[in-house]
mmCIF file of C-alpha atoms in Angstrom:
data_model
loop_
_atom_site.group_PDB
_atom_site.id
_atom_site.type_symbol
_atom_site.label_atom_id
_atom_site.label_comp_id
_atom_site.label_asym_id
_atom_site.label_seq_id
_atom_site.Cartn_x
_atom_site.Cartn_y
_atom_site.Cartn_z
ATOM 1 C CA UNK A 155 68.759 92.806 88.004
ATOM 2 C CA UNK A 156 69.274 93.885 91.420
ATOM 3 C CA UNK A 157 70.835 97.454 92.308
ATOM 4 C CA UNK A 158 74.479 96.240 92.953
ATOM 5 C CA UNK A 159 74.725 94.083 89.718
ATOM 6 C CA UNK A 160 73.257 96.925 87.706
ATOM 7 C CA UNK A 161 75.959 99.448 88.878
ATOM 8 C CA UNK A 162 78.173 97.137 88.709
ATOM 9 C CA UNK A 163 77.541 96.603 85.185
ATOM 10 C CA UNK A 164 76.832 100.466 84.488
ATOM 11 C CA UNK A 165 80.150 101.745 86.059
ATOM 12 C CA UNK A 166 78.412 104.467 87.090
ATOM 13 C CA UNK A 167 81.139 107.765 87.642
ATOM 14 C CA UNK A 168 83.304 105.557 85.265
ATOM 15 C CA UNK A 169 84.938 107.735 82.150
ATOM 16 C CA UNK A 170 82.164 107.541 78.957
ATOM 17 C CA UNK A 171 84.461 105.115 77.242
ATOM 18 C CA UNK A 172 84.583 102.389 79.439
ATOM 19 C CA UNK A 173 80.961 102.377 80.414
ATOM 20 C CA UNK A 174 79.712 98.905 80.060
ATOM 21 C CA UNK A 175 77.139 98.283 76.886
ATOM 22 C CA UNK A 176 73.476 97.267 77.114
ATOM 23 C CA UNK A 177 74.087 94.402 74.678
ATOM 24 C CA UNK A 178 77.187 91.819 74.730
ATOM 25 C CA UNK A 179 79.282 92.314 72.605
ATOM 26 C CA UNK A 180 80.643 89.067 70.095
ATOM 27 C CA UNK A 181 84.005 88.044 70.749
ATOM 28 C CA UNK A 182 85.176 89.316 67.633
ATOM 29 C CA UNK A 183 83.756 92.533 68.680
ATOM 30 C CA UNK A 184 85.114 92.549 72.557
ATOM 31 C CA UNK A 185 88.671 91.639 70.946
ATOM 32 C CA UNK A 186 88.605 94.842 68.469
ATOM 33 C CA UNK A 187 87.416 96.596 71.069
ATOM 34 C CA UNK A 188 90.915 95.906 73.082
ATOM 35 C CA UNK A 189 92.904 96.214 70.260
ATOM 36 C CA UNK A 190 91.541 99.646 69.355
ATOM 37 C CA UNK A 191 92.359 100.497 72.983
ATOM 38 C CA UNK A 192 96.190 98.713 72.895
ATOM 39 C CA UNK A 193 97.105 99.995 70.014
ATOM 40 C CA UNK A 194 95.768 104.047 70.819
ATOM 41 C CA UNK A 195 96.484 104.440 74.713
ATOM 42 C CA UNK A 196 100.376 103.348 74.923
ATOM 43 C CA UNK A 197 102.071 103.123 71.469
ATOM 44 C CA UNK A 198 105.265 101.102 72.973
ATOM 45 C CA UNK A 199 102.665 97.751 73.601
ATOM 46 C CA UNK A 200 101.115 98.448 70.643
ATOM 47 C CA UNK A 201 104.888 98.169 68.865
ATOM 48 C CA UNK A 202 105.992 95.382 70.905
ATOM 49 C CA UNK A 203 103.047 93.033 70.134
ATOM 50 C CA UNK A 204 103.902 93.087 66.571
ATOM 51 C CA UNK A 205 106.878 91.087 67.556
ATOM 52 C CA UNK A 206 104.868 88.386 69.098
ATOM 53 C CA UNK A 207 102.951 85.413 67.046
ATOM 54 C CA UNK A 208 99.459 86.387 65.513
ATOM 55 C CA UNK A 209 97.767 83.735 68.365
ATOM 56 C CA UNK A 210 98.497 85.096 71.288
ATOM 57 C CA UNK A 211 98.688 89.182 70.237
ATOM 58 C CA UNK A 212 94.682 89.287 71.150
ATOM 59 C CA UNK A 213 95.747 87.631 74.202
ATOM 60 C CA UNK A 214 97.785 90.231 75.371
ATOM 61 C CA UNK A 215 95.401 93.510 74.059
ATOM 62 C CA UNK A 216 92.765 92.023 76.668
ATOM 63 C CA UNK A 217 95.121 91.736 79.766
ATOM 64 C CA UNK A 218 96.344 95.154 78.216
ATOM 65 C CA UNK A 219 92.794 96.515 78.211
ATOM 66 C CA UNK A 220 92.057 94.851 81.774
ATOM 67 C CA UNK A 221 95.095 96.958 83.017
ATOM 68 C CA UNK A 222 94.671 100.081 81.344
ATOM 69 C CA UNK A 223 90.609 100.373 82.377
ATOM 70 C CA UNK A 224 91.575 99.527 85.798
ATOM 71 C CA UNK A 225 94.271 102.355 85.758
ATOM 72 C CA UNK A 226 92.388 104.683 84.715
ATOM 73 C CA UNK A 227 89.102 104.377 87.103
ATOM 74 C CA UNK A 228 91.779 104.623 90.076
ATOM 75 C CA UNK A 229 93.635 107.425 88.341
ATOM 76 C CA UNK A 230 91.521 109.323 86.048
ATOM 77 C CA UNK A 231 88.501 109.584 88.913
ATOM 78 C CA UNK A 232 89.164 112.475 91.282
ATOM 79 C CA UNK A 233 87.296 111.513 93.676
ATOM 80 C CA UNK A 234 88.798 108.566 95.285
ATOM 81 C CA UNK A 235 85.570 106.912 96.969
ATOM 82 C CA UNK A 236 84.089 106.981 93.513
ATOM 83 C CA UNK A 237 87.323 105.653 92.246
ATOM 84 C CA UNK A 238 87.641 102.677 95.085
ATOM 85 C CA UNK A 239 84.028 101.777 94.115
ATOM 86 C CA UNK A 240 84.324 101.652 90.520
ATOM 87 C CA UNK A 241 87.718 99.506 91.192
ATOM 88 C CA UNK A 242 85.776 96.921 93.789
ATOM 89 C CA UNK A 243 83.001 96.510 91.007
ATOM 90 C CA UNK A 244 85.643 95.928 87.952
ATOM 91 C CA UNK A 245 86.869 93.513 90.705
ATOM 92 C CA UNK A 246 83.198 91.672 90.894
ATOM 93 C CA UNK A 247 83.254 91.967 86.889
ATOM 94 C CA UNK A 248 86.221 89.766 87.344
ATOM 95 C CA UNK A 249 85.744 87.044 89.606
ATOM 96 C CA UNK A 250 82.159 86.912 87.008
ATOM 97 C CA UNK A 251 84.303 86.450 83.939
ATOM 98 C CA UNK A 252 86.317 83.251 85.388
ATOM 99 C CA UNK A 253 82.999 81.911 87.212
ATOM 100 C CA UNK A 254 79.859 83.197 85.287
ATOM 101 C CA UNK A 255 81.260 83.922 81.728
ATOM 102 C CA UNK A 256 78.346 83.910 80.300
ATOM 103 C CA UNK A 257 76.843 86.998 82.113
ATOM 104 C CA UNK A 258 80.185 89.390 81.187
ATOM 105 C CA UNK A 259 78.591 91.968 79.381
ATOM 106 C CA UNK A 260 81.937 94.414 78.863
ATOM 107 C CA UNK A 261 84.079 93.781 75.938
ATOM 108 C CA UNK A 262 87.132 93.517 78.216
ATOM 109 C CA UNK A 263 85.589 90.461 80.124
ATOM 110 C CA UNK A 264 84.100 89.099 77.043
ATOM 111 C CA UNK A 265 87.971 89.373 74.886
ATOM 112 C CA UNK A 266 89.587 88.500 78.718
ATOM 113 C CA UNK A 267 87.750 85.205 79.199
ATOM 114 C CA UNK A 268 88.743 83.462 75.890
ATOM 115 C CA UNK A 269 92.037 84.192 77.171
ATOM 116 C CA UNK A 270 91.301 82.380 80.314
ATOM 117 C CA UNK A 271 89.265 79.644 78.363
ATOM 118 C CA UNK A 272 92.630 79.040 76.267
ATOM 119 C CA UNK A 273 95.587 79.720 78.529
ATOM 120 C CA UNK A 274 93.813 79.946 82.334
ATOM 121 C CA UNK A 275 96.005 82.412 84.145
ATOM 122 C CA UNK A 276 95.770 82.462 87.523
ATOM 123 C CA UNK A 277 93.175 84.764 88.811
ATOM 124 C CA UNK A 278 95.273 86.146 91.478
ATOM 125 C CA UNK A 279 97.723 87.797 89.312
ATOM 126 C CA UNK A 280 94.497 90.220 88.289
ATOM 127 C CA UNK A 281 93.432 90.645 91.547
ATOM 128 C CA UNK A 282 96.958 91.376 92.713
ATOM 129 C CA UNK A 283 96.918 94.714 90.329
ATOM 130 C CA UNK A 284 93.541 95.745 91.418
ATOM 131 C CA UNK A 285 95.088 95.782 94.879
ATOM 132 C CA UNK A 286 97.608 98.116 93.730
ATOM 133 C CA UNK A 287 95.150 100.136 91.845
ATOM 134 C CA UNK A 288 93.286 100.344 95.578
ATOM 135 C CA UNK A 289 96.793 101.192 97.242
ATOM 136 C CA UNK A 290 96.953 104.306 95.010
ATOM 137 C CA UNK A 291 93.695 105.898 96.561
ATOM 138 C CA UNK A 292 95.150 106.242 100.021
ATOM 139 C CA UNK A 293 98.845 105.375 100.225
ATOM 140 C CA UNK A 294 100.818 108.434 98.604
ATOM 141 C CA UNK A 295 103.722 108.082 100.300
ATOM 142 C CA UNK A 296 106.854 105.508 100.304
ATOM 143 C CA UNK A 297 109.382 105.397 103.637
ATOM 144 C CA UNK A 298 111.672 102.298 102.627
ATOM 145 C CA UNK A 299 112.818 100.445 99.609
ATOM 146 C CA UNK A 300 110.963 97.529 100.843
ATOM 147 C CA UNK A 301 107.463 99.170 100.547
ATOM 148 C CA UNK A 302 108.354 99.951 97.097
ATOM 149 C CA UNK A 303 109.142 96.523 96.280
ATOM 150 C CA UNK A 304 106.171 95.455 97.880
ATOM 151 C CA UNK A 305 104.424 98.147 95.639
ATOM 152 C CA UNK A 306 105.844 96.205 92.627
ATOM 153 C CA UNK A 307 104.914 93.067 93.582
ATOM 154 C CA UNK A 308 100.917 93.981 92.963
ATOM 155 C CA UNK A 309 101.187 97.264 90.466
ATOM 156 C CA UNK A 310 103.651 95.574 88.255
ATOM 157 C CA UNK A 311 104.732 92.077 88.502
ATOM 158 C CA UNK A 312 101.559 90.619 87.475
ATOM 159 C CA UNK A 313 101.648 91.816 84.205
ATOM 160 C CA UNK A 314 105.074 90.175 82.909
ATOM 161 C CA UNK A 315 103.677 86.756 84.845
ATOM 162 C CA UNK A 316 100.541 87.174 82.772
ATOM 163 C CA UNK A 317 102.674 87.343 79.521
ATOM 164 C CA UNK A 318 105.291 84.771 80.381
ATOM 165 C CA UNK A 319 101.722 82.849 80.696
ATOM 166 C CA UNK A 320 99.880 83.350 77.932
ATOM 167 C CA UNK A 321 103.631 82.506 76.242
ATOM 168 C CA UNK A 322 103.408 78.532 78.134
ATOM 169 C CA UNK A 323 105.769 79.611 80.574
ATOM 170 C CA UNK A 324 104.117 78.958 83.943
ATOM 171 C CA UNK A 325 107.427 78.370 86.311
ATOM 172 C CA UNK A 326 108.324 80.427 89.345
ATOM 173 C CA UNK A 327 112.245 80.435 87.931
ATOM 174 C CA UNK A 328 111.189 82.642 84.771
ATOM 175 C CA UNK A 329 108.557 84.400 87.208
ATOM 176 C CA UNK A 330 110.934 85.675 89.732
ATOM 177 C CA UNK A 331 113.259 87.019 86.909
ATOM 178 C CA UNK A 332 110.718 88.778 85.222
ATOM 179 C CA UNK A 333 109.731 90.016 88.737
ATOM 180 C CA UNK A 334 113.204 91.606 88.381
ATOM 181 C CA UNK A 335 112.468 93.220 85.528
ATOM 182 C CA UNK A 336 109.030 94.538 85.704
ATOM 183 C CA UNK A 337 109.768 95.776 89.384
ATOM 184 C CA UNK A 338 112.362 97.784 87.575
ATOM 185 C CA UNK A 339 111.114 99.260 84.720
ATOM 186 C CA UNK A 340 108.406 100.053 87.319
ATOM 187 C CA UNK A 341 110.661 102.494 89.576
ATOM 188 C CA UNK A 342 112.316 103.718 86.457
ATOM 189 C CA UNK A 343 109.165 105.194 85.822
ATOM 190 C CA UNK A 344 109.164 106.401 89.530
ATOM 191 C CA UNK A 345 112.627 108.161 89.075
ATOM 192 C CA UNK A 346 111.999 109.694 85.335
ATOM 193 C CA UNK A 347 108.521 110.965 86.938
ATOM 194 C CA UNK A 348 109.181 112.599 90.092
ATOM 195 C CA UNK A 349 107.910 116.216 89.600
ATOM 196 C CA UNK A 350 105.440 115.071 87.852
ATOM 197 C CA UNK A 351 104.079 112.724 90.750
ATOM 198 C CA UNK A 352 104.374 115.083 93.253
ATOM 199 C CA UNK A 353 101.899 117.560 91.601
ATOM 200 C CA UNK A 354 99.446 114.633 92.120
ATOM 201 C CA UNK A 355 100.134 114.449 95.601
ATOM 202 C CA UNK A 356 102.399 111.488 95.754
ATOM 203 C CA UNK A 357 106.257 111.062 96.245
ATOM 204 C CA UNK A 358 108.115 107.246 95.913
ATOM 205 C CA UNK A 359 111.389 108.301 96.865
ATOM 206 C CA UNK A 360 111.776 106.407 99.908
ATOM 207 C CA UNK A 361 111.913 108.816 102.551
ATOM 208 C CA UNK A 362 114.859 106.433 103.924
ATOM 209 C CA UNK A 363 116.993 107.579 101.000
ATOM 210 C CA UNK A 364 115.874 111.319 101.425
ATOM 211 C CA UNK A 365 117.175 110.905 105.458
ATOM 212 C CA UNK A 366 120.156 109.519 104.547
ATOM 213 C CA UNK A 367 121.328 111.772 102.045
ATOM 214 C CA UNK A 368 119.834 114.897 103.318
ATOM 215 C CA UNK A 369 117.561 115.926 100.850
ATOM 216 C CA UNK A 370 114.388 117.688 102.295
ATOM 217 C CA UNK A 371 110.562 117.076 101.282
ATOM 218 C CA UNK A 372 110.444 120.576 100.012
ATOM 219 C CA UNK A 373 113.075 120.072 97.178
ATOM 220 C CA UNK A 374 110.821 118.444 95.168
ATOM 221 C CA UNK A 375 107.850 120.889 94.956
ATOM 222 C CA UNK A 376 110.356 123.507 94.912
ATOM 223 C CA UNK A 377 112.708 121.589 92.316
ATOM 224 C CA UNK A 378 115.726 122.429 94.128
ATOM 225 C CA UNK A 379 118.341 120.687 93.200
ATOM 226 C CA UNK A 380 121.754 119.810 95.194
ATOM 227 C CA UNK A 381 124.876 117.389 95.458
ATOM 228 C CA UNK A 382 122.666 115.775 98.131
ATOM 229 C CA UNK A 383 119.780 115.425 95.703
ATOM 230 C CA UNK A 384 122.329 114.294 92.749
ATOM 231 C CA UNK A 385 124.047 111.989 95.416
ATOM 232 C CA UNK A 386 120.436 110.481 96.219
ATOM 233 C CA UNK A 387 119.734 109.756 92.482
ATOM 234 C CA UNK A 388 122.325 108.199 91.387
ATOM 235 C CA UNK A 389 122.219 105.370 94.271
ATOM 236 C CA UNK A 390 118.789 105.011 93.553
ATOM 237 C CA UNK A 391 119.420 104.450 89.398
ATOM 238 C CA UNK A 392 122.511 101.999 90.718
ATOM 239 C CA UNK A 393 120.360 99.732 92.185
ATOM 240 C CA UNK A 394 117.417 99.877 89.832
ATOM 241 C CA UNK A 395 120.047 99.219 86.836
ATOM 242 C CA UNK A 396 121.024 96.157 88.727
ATOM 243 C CA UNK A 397 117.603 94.966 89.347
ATOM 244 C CA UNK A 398 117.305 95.330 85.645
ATOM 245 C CA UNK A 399 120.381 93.479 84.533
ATOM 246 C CA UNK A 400 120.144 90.821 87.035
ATOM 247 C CA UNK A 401 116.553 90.200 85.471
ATOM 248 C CA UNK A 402 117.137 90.503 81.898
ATOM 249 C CA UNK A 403 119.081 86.746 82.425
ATOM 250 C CA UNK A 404 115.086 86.112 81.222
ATOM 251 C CA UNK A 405 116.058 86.041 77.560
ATOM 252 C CA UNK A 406 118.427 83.204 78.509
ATOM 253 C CA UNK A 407 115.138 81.154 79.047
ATOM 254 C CA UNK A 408 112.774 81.793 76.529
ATOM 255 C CA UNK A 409 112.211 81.320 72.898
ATOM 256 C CA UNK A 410 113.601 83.689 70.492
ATOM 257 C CA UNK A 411 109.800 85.598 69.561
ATOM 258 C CA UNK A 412 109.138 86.635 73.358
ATOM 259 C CA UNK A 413 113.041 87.445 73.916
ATOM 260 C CA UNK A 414 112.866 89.748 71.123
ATOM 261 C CA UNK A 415 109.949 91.338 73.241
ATOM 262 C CA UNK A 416 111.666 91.137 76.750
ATOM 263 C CA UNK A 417 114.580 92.646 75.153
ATOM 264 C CA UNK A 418 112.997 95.700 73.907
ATOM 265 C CA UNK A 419 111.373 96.697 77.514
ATOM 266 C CA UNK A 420 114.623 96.029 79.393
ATOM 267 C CA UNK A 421 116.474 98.081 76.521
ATOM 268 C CA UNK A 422 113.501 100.821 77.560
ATOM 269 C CA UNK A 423 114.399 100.701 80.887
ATOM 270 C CA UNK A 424 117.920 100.844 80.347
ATOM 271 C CA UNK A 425 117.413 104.115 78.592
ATOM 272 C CA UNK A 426 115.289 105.559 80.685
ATOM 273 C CA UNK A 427 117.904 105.165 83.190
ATOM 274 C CA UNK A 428 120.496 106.189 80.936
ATOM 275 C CA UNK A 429 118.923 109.505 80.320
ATOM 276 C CA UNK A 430 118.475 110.293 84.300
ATOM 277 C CA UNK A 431 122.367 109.906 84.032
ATOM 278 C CA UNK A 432 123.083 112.238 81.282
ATOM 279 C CA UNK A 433 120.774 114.834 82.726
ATOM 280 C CA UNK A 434 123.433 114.698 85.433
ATOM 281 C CA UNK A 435 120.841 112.968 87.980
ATOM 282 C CA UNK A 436 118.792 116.230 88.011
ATOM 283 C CA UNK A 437 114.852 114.556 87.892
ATOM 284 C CA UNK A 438 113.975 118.155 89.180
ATOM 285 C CA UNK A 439 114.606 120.601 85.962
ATOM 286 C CA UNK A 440 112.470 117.873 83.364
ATOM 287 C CA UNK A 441 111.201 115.282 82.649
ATOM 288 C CA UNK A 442 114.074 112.375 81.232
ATOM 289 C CA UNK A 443 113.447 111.014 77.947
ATOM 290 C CA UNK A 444 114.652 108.708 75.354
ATOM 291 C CA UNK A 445 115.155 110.503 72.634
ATOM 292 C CA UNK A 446 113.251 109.835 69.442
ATOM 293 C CA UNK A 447 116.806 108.167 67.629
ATOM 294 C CA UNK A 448 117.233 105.660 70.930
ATOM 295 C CA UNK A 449 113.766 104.750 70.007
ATOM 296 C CA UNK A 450 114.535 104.258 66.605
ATOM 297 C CA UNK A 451 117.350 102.401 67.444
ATOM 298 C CA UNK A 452 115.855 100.334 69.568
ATOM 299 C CA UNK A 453 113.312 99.335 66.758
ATOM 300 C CA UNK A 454 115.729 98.445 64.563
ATOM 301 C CA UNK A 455 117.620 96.128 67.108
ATOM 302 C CA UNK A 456 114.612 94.501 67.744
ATOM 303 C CA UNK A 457 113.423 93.767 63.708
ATOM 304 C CA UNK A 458 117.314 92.990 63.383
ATOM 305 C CA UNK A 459 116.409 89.901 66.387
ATOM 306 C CA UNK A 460 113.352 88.759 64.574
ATOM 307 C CA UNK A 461 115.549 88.335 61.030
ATOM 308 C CA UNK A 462 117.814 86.636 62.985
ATOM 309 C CA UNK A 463 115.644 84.767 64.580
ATOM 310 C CA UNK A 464 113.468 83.640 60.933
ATOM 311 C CA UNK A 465 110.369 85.159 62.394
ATOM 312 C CA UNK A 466 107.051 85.769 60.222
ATOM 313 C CA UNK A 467 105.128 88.589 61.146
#
């Protein structure tokens, strides 16, 4: 094995976890292996795939598992040349899993390529969120709107194209609405996170927005918080919350199990959103949640759409 393929394979600098085994795991083994990381790391997938049919839930723990290892060696890795080479190797792990499946040796590729064997995703939508993964070690900064749409279209549009795929929904009609969505949910995030990204060094309030409304760099790190800042808020949760709406026409178009799903992140969203508002816009003084009963509540909506619906779990 020559040096390159044997880092490659060791992830060396990688957290313990996700170091790659000396023996192959079985499929059955690769696919636990996601599932135990799905249903542990992000309890709101791990809720939402129990919505879905049994087939394609193992489907969706290894894209989750591809996504959430990838995160983490461009996030959790402080150094960021480490974190850029650990990122181009799960990159080389992934063009081997669609063209030399057989020599995948980490249970994500193992799980990932039955999913390609049965459903054969495009490869680019992986490689699109590894790009994003990259943007993260050196672009900490956002100027327009634009560039955070752009953003979007790698760090989180490929993942609700991935599911409408896996789902036998491979048009660019449902893809550009789920775009929608996913690009919103994504600067939800952004908004509900905002103190907390700038202690990490990064800021995606456009800086356009900040100009126009006159809301200095400093407020931020110094949570300041003024009509401008309100002002500059609430335009920004307008236009997200019709990104999100405009979107959610995605439910129109697909059967009753996935809208069940596609419903219950958009309702997330929507929340999210909704609890900027009632904190009056101010992102600076905490952290926005959705409170334990709107999660609840959303819960029950959604096993009130299955009934409906005559799902089995």
């Amino acid at each position: 094995m020559s040096e390159t393929t044997a880092t490659q394979y060791a992830l060396v600098g990688a957290p313990l976890e996700y170091l790659t085994p000396l023996e192959r795991p079985t499929l059955a083994e690769a696919q636990a292996w996601c599932r135990e990381l799905a249903t542990t790391h992000y309890e709101n997938f791990h809720v939402a795939t129990f919505f879905l049919p049994a087939k394609v839930r193992p489907h969706f723990e290894s894209i989750y598992a591809y996504c959430r290892v990838a995160d983490d060696l461009g996030d959790e890795v402080e150094d960021r040349g480490v974190a850029t080479r650990l990122l181009n190797s799960w990159g080389s792990m992934l063009e081997e899993c669609y063209d030399a499946p057989e020599r995948s040796m980490h249970p994500v590729f193992v799980a990932l390529h039955e999913t390609i064997r049965e459903c054969d995703p495009p490869r680019q939508l992986f490689l699109d969120l590894l790009h994003a993964f990259r943007m993260d070690q050196y672009k900490t900064e956002y100027e327009s709107w634009e560039e955070l749409l752009e953003y979007s279209h790698y760090s989180a549009n490929p993942v609700g194209r991935l599911v409408l795929w896996v789902c036998g929904y491979t048009d660019e009609t449902r893809a550009l609405m789920s775009d929608k969505v996913c690009t919103a949910l994504q600067l939800a995030n952004f908004w509900q996170d905002v103190v907390e990204d700038k202690e990490r060094g990064r800021r995606y309030i456009p800086a356009e927005s900040m100009l126009r409304f006159g809301v200095e760099e400093g407020q931020i790190e110094g949570r300041v918080f003024t009509p401008e800042f309100r002002g500059m808020m609430q335009e920004l949760v307008v236009r997200t919350r019709a990104m999100l709406i405009e979107g959610g026409e995605i439910s129109l178009h697909v059967d009753k199990e996935l809208k069940v799903v596609l419903d219950l992140f958009r309702k997330g969203g929507e929340a999210i959103l909704n609890g900027i508002a009632r904190q009056d816009f101010d992102v600076l003084r905490g952290r926005p949640v959705v409170s334990k009963a709107r999660k609840v509540g959303l819960l029950m909506e959604a096993l009130a759409g299955k009934v409906r619906a005559g799902m089995t779990s």
